[in-house]
XYZ file of C-alpha atoms in Angstrom:
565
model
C 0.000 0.000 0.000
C 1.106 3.503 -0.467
C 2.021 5.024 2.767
C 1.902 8.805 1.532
C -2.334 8.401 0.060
C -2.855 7.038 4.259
C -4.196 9.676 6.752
C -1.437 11.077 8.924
C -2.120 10.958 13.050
C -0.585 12.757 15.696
C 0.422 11.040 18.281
C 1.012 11.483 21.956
C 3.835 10.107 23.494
C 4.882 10.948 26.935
C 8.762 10.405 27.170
C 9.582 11.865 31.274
C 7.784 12.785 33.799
C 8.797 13.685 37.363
C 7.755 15.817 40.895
C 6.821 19.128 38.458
C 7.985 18.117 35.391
C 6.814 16.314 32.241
C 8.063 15.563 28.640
C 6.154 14.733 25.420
C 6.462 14.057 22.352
C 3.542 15.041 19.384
C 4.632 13.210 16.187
C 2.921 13.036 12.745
C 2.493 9.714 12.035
C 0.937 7.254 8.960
C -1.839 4.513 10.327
C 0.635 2.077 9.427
C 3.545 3.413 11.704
C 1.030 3.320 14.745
C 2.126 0.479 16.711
C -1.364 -0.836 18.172
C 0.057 -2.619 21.096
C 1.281 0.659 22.715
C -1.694 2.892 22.217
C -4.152 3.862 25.167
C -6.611 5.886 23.787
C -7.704 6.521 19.921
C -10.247 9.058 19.795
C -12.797 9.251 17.655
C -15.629 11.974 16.292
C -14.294 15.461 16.107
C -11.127 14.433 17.517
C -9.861 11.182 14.943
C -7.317 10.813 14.124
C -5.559 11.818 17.381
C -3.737 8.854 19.304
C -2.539 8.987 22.863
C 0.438 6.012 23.442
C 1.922 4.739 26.857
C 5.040 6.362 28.006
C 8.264 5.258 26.336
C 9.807 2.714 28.055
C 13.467 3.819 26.953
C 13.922 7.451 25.884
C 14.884 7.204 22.096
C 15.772 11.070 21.685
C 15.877 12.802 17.903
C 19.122 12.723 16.630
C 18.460 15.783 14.347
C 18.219 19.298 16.885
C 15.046 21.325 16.621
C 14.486 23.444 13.594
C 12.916 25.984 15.989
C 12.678 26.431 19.865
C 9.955 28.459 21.150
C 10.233 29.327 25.198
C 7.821 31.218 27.585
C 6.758 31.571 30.860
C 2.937 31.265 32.060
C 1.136 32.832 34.725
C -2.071 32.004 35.393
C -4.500 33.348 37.550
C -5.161 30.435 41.200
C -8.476 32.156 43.178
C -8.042 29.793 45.348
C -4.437 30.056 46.483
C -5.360 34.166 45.895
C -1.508 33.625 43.732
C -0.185 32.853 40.184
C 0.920 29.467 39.221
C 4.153 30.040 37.053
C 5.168 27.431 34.648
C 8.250 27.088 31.969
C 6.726 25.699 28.942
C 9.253 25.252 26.226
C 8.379 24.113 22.074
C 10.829 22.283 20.238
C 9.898 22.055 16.575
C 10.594 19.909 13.618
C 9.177 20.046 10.248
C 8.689 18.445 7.503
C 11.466 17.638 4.937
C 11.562 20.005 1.882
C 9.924 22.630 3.528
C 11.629 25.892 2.922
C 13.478 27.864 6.249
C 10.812 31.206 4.825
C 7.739 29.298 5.447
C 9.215 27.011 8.901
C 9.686 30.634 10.400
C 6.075 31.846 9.209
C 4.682 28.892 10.231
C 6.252 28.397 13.379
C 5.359 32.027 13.998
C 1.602 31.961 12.985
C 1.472 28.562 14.741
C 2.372 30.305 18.135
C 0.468 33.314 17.692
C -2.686 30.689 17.021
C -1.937 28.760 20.059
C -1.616 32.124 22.676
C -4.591 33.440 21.254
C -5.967 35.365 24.295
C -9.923 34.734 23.439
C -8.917 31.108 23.347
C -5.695 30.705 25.323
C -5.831 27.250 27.354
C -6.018 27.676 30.510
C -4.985 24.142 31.705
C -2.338 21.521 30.894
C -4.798 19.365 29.402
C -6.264 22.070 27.137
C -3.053 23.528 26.341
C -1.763 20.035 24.576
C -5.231 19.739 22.956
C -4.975 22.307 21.132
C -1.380 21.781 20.210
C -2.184 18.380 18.678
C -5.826 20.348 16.869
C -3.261 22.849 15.384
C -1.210 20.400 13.968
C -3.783 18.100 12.781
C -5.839 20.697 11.370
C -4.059 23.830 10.504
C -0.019 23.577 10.208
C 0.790 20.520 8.250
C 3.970 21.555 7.554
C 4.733 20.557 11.297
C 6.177 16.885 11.684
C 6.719 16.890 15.160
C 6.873 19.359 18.482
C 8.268 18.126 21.621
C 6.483 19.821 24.680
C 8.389 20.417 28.177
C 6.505 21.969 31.302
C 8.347 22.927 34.623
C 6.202 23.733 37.402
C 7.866 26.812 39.060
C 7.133 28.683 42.540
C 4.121 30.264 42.824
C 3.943 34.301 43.017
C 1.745 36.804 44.007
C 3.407 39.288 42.379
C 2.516 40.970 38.711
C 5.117 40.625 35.786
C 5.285 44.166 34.696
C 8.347 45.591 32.229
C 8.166 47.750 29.041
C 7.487 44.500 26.997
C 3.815 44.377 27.581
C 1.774 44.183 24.355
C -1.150 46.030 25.323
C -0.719 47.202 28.733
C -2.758 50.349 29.874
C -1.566 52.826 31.264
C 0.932 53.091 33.903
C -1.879 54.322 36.988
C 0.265 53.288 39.731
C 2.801 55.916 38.993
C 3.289 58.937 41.615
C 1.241 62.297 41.530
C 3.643 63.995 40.853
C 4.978 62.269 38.254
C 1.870 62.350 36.823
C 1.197 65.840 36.291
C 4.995 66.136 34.842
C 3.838 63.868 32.121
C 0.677 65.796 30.986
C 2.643 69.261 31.573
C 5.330 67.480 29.058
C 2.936 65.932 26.625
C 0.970 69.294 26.459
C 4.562 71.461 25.551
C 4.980 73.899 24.169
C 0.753 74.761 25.191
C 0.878 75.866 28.840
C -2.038 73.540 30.497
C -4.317 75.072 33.267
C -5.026 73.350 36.654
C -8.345 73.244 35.694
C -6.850 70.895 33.060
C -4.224 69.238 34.770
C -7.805 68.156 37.315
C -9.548 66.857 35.124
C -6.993 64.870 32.751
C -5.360 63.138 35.830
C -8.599 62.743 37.379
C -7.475 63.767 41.117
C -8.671 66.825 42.993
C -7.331 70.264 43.084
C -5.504 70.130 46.308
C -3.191 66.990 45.555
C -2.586 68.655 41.484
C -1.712 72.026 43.360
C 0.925 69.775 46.046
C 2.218 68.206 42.563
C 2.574 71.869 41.095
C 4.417 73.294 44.194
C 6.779 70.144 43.965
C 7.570 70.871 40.560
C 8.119 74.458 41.091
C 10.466 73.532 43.710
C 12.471 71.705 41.476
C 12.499 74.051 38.833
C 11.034 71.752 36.501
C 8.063 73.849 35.107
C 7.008 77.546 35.510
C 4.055 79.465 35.808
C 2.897 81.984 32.755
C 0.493 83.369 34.680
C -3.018 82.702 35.319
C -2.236 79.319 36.455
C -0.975 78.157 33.398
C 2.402 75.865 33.410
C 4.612 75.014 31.183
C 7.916 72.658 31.435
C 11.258 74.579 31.622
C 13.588 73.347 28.988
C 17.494 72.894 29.211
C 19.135 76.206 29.403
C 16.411 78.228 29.361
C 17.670 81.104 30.065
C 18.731 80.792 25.704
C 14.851 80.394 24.857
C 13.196 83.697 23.425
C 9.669 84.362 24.189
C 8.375 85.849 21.005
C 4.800 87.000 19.531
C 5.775 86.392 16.043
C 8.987 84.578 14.767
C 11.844 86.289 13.516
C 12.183 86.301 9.885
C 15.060 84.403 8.990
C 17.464 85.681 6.341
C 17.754 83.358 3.325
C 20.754 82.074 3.750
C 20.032 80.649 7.603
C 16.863 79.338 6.130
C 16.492 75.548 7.020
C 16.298 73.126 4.323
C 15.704 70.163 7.386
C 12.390 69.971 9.321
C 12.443 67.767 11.833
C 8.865 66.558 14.147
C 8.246 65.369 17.493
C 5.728 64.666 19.716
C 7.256 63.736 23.451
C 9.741 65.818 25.555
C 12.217 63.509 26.105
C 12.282 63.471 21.725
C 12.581 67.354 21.541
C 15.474 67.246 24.362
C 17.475 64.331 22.264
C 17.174 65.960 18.970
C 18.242 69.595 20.185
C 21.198 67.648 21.865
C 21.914 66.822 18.174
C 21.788 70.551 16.705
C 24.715 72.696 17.520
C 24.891 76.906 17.608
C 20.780 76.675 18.146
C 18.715 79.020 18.937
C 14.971 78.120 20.828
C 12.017 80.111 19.971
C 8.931 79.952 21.947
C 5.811 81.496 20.557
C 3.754 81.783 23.120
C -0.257 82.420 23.120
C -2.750 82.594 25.901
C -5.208 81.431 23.663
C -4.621 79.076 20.988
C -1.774 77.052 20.177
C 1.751 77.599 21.189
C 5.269 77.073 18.848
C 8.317 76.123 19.588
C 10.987 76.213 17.380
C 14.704 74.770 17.486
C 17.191 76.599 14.823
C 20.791 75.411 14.449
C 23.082 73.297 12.419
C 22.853 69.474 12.024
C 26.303 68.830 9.852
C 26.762 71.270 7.251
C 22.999 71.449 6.824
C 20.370 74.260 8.720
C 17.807 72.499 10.320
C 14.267 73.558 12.135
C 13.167 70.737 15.257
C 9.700 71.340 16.527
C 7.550 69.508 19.267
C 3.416 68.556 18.841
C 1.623 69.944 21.578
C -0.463 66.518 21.286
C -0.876 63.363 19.311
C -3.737 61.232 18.575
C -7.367 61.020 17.459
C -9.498 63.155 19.482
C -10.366 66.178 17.213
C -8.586 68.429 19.081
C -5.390 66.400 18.273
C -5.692 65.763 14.813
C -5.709 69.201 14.492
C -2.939 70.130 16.610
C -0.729 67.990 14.991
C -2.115 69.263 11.576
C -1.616 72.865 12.330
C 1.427 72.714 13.387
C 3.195 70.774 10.388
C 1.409 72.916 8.117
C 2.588 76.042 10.421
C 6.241 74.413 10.082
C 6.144 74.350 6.362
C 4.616 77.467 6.114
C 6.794 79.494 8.512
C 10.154 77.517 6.264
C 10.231 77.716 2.934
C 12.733 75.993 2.333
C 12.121 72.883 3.630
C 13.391 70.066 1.813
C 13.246 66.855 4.367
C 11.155 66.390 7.002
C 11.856 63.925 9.725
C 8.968 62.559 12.011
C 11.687 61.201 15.285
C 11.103 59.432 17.950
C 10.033 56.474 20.320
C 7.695 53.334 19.129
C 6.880 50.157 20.200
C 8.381 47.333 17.905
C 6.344 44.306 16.485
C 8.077 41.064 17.990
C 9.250 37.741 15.731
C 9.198 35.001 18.172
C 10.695 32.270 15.947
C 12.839 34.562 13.567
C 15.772 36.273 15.546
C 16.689 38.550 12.227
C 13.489 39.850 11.945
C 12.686 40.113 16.043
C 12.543 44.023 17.168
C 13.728 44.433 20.595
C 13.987 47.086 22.890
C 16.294 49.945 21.997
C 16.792 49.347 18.684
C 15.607 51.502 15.316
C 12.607 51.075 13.029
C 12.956 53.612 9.712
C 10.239 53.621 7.531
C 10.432 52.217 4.042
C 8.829 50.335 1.383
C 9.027 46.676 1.516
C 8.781 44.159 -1.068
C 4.847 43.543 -1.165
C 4.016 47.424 0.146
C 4.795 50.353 -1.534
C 4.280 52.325 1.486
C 6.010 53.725 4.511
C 3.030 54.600 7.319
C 0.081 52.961 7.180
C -3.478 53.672 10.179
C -5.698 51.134 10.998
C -9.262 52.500 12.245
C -11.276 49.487 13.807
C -14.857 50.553 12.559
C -18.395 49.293 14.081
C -21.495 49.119 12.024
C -24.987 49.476 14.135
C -27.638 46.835 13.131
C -31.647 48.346 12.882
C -32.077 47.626 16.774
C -29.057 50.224 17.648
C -26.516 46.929 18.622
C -23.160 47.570 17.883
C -20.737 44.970 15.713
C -17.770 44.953 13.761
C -17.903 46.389 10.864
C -14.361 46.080 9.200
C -11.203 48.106 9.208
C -10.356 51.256 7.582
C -7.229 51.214 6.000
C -5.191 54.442 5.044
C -1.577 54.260 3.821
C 1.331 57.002 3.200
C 3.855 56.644 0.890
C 6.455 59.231 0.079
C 7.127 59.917 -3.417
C 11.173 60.110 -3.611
C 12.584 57.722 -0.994
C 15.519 59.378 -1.389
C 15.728 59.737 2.874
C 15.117 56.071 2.913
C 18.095 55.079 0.488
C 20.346 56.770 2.578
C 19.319 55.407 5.253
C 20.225 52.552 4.510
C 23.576 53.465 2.887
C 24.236 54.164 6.674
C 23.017 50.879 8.122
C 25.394 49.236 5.407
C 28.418 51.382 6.618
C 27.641 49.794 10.351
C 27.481 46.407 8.807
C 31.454 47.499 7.658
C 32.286 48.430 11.210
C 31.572 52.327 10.776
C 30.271 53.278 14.334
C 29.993 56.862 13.853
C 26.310 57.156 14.080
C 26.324 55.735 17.404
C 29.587 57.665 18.493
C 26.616 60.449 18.690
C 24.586 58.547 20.888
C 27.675 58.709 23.188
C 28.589 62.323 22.623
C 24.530 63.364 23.263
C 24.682 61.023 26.208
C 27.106 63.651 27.868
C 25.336 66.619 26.776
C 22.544 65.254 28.787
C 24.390 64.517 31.805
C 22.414 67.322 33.956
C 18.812 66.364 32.685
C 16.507 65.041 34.815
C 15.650 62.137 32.736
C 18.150 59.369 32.306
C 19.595 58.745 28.452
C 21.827 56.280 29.326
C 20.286 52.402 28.572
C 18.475 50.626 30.275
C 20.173 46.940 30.970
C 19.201 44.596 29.117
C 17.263 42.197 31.930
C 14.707 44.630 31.704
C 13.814 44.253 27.567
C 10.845 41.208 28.919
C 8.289 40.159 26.123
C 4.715 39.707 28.216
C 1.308 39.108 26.415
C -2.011 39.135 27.800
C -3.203 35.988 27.430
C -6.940 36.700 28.194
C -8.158 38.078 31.909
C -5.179 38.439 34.344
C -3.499 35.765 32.691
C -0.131 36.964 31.199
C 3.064 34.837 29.849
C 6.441 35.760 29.143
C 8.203 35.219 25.592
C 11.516 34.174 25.471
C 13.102 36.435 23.053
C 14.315 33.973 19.368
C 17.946 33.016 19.439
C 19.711 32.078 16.430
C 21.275 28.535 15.770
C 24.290 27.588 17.512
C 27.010 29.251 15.207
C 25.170 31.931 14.236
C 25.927 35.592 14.813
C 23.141 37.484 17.020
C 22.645 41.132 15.629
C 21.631 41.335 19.683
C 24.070 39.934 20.885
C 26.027 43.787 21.981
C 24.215 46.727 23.186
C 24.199 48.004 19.936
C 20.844 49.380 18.382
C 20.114 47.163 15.612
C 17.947 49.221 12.888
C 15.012 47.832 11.397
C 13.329 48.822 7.511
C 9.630 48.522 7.000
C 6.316 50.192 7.634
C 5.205 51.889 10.880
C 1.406 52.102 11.642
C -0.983 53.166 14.447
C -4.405 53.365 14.875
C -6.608 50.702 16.287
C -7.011 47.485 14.876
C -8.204 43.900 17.046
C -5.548 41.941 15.800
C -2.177 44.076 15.933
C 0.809 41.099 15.464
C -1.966 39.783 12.379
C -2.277 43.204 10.620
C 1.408 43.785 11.350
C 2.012 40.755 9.413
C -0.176 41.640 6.675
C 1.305 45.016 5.899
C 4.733 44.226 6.552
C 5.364 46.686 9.755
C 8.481 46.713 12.063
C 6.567 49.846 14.576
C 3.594 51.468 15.788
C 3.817 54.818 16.938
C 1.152 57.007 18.469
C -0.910 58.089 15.685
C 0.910 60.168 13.635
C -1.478 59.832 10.417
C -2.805 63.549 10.927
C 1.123 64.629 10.237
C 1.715 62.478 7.464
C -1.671 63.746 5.967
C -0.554 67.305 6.155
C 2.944 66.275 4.894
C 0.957 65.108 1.812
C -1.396 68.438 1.453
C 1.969 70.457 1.161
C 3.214 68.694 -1.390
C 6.233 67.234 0.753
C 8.256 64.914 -1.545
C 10.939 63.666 1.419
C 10.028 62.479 4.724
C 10.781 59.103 6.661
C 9.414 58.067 10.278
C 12.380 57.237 12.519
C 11.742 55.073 15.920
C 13.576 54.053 18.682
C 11.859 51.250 20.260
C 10.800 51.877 23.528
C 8.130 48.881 24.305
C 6.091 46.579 22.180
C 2.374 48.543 21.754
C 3.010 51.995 20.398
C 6.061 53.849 22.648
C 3.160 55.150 25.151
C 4.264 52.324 28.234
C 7.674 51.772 27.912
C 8.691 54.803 29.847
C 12.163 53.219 31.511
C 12.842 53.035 27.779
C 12.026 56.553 26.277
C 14.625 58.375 26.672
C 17.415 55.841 25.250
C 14.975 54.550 22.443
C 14.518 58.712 21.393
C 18.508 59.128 21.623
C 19.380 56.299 19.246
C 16.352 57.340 16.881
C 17.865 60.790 16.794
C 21.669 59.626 16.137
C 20.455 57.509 13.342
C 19.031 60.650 11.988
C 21.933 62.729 12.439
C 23.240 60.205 9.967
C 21.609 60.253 7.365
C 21.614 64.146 7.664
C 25.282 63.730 7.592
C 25.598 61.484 4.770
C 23.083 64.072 3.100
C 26.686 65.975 2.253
């Protein structure tokens, strides 16, 4: 008979088991390979064609290592004990023969993502093989065989918490103080009101007005009258307050533009621009500017911060006016670069295409898209008796018409590839510069760069980051940023790793698609996003991160300005 027209099986074989650990193996297997006399169960119905055998009586271990190894950490949720259960569970894959390394990684990668789904995450060892074997069976053929490990490990009753979370909220646990530094930050260059700083951090007036004297005291922010703050910037004392901007003579006109939307971004790019002057047009009512003139190189060059980002109205418009403001105000624009911190879209089986903490995403085309920035807008369609369902995504996408930024770009990555460090010599030099700043700029070690996903409820596990085979070089293996090229996105979509993989993005940032759209309405031929990867949502949570991950986006840039020349 013709073993390869028989239906394949996969079978369970258990190969160790101990006090809080077992071992199995999950093989794909022809009828005719089944040996009868060792199985204990064959099920039957919706489940044939699954086979559970007795444990192996003498270990008889693959002499061929696993293709892939996929490693994380589980912790689940015990009401009873009022704890989490921790457990080491640890995938070793082999595939079939012929199959090509591309689609082993995809698969391997899709398979993982399928089996950590949170709205159908297993929630018990039992479950958690199930599905393992379903997956296989049903879904990713490719697959020959998986051996499972589980460790039992203590119990905790703590939280895993780290800038790796995939959609963690926001950070509410953080100090008062803190707090209101954040929104007087995010709000710069627009003085914000107490009235405003009330009702945004949703305390009361006395503990915002403690928080205020605080930050007086250290001379962190300043009053402009009628209880309005602002944030004071490093040496002030060189900012002008003006009503209307200086006209700038033509030859001091900048011909580089370059956006932000946090403070610790505008602080690490005007560490980057040398003989600059700050300009801060200030209005009671309305929107504030700030403007950073200097040299970057040989070249003149204009930095500027968003009062706000995102998709309330009031945002969208912020952002909109003040890139259109920028062009307006300079002429003589001829780049524009959007800088700063993102949150990186993880590979868990491919190691050269895993974004980690710290390193660089720069947008560019890929092979299947033929654009840079692309928003995601998860829409809901209301049925005749007012219920609410999804309705499908809106997709927008950016591209920029030269890609002449991007080219260089990666004329510069090539030149670190041949052991030119001179793009992160300036991560050094700024690092200095920044010595006296509040904020730290040096990075973060690495034992803090953890991978957690929410696995559904308060159940979270841990991802090992990939490793490369034994032999291999790991881009990761030095502190060195490692830059990224592909598309960066935001918006709000219900499957983010999924759309990621369908668009080809490296980044999400926090809804920059109101800048990009008024890059587009002024006719603005060069512009590329540049991120430093400060978490793995959007660069909102990783705060230990943002200040590094905005350096090391701003060195990169420096760059490319450089090799602009």
């Amino acid at each position: 008979m013709d073993e390869t027209n028989l239906p394949e099986k996969i079978v369970l074989t258990p190969t160790k088991k101990s006090q809080g650990y077992t071992r199995l193996k999950l093989e794909r297997t022809t009828p005719i390979t089944v040996d009868d006399n060792n199985v204990v169960h064959v099920a039957g119905g919706d489940h044939k064609g699954i086979v559970i055998n007795k444990k192996e009586a003498l270990e008889t271990d693959e002499r061929k290592p696993p293709e892939l190894t996929l490693q994380f950490k589980v912790f689940l949720t015990n009401a009873t004990k009022n704890c989490r259960t921790k457990e080491s569970r640890q995938l070793k894959l082999w595939f079939k023969t012929n199959v090509l390394d591309t689609d082993k990684m995809r698969d391997a990668q899709d398979f993982f993502r399928d089996l950590v789904s949170p709205c159908e995450f297993p929630k018990d060892y039992v479950g958690f093989i199930k599905k393992i074997m379903k997956l296989m069976q049903l879904k990713y053929v490719t697959i020959r065989k998986i051996e499972v490990e589980l460790r039992q490990l203590e119990d905790t009753t703590d939280f895993p918490n780290g800038s790796g979370h995939l959609d963690e909220g926001a950070n509410n646990g953080k100090l008062e103080e803190e707090s209101i530094l954040e929104l007087i930050e995010s709000a710069y260059p627009n003085p914000v009101s107490v009235e405003d700083l009330v009702r945004q951090s949703r305390g009361n007036e006395e503990e915002v007005h403690s928080s205020i004297e605080q930050l007086l005291s250290r001379s962190l922010i300043r009053c402009l009258g009628d209880k309005n703050y602002t944030r004071i910037t490093q040496n002030d004392k060189d900012v002008k307050m003006v009503r209307q901007m200086p006209k700038v003579v033509s030859f001091q006109q900048p011909t580089i533009a370059i956006i932000t939307s946090k403070y610790c971004e505008k602080v690490a790019v005007d560490s980057m621009i040398e003989n600059k002057e700050v300009y801060f047009r200030y209005k009671t009512e309305g929107e504030s500017h700030v403007y950073t003139l200097g040299d970057i190189g040989s070249h003149r060059s204009v930095a500027t911060k968003l009062p706000y980002v995102g998709h309330d109205r009031s945002a969208m418009i912020a952002a909109g006016n003040t890139t259109t403001r920028l062009l307006g105000t300079f002429q003589n624009v001829e780049y524009v670069f959007l800088v700063g911190v993102g949150g990186g879209v993880p590979n868990y089986t491919d190691y050269k295409n895993h974004v980690r903490l710290g390193d660089v995403v720069v947008s560019a085309p890929t092979e299947d898209h033929n654009y840079i920035y692309v928003y995601c807008e998860n829409k809901k369609s209301v049925d005749e008796q007012g219920s609410s369902s999804p309705g499908g995504d809106r997709v927008r996408t950016w591209s920029s018409p030269k890609y002449q930024l991007q080219r260089y770009a990666r004329l510069v990555w090539q030149q670190q590839s041949s052991n030119d460090l001179q793009w992160q010599n300036y991560i050094g030099e700024a690092q200095q510069l920044l010595l006296d700043q509040e904020m730290d700029f040096s990075r973060p070690p690495s034992e803090s760069d953890k991978l957690f996903m929410s696995v559904g409820g308060d159940n979270v596990i841990e991802v090992s980051h990939p490793q490369p085979p034994t032999g291999t070089e790991d881009p990761h293996a030095s502190v060195s940023p490692v830059v990224h090229f592909g598309v960066v996105s935001s918006g709000r979509m219900s499957e983010r790793l999924r759309f990621a993989h369908q668009h080809g993005i490296k980044a999400y940032d926090s809804e920059f698609d109101a800048v990009a759209e008024s890059l587009c309405g002024n006719r603005q031929d060069n512009y590329i996003f540049i991120r430093g990867i400060s978490d793995y949502r959007d660069g909102t949570v990783g705060k230990v991160w943002q200040p590094y991950a905005a350096l090391v986006a701003t060195a990169f840039m420096k760059a490319i300005i450089n090799f602009l020349d």
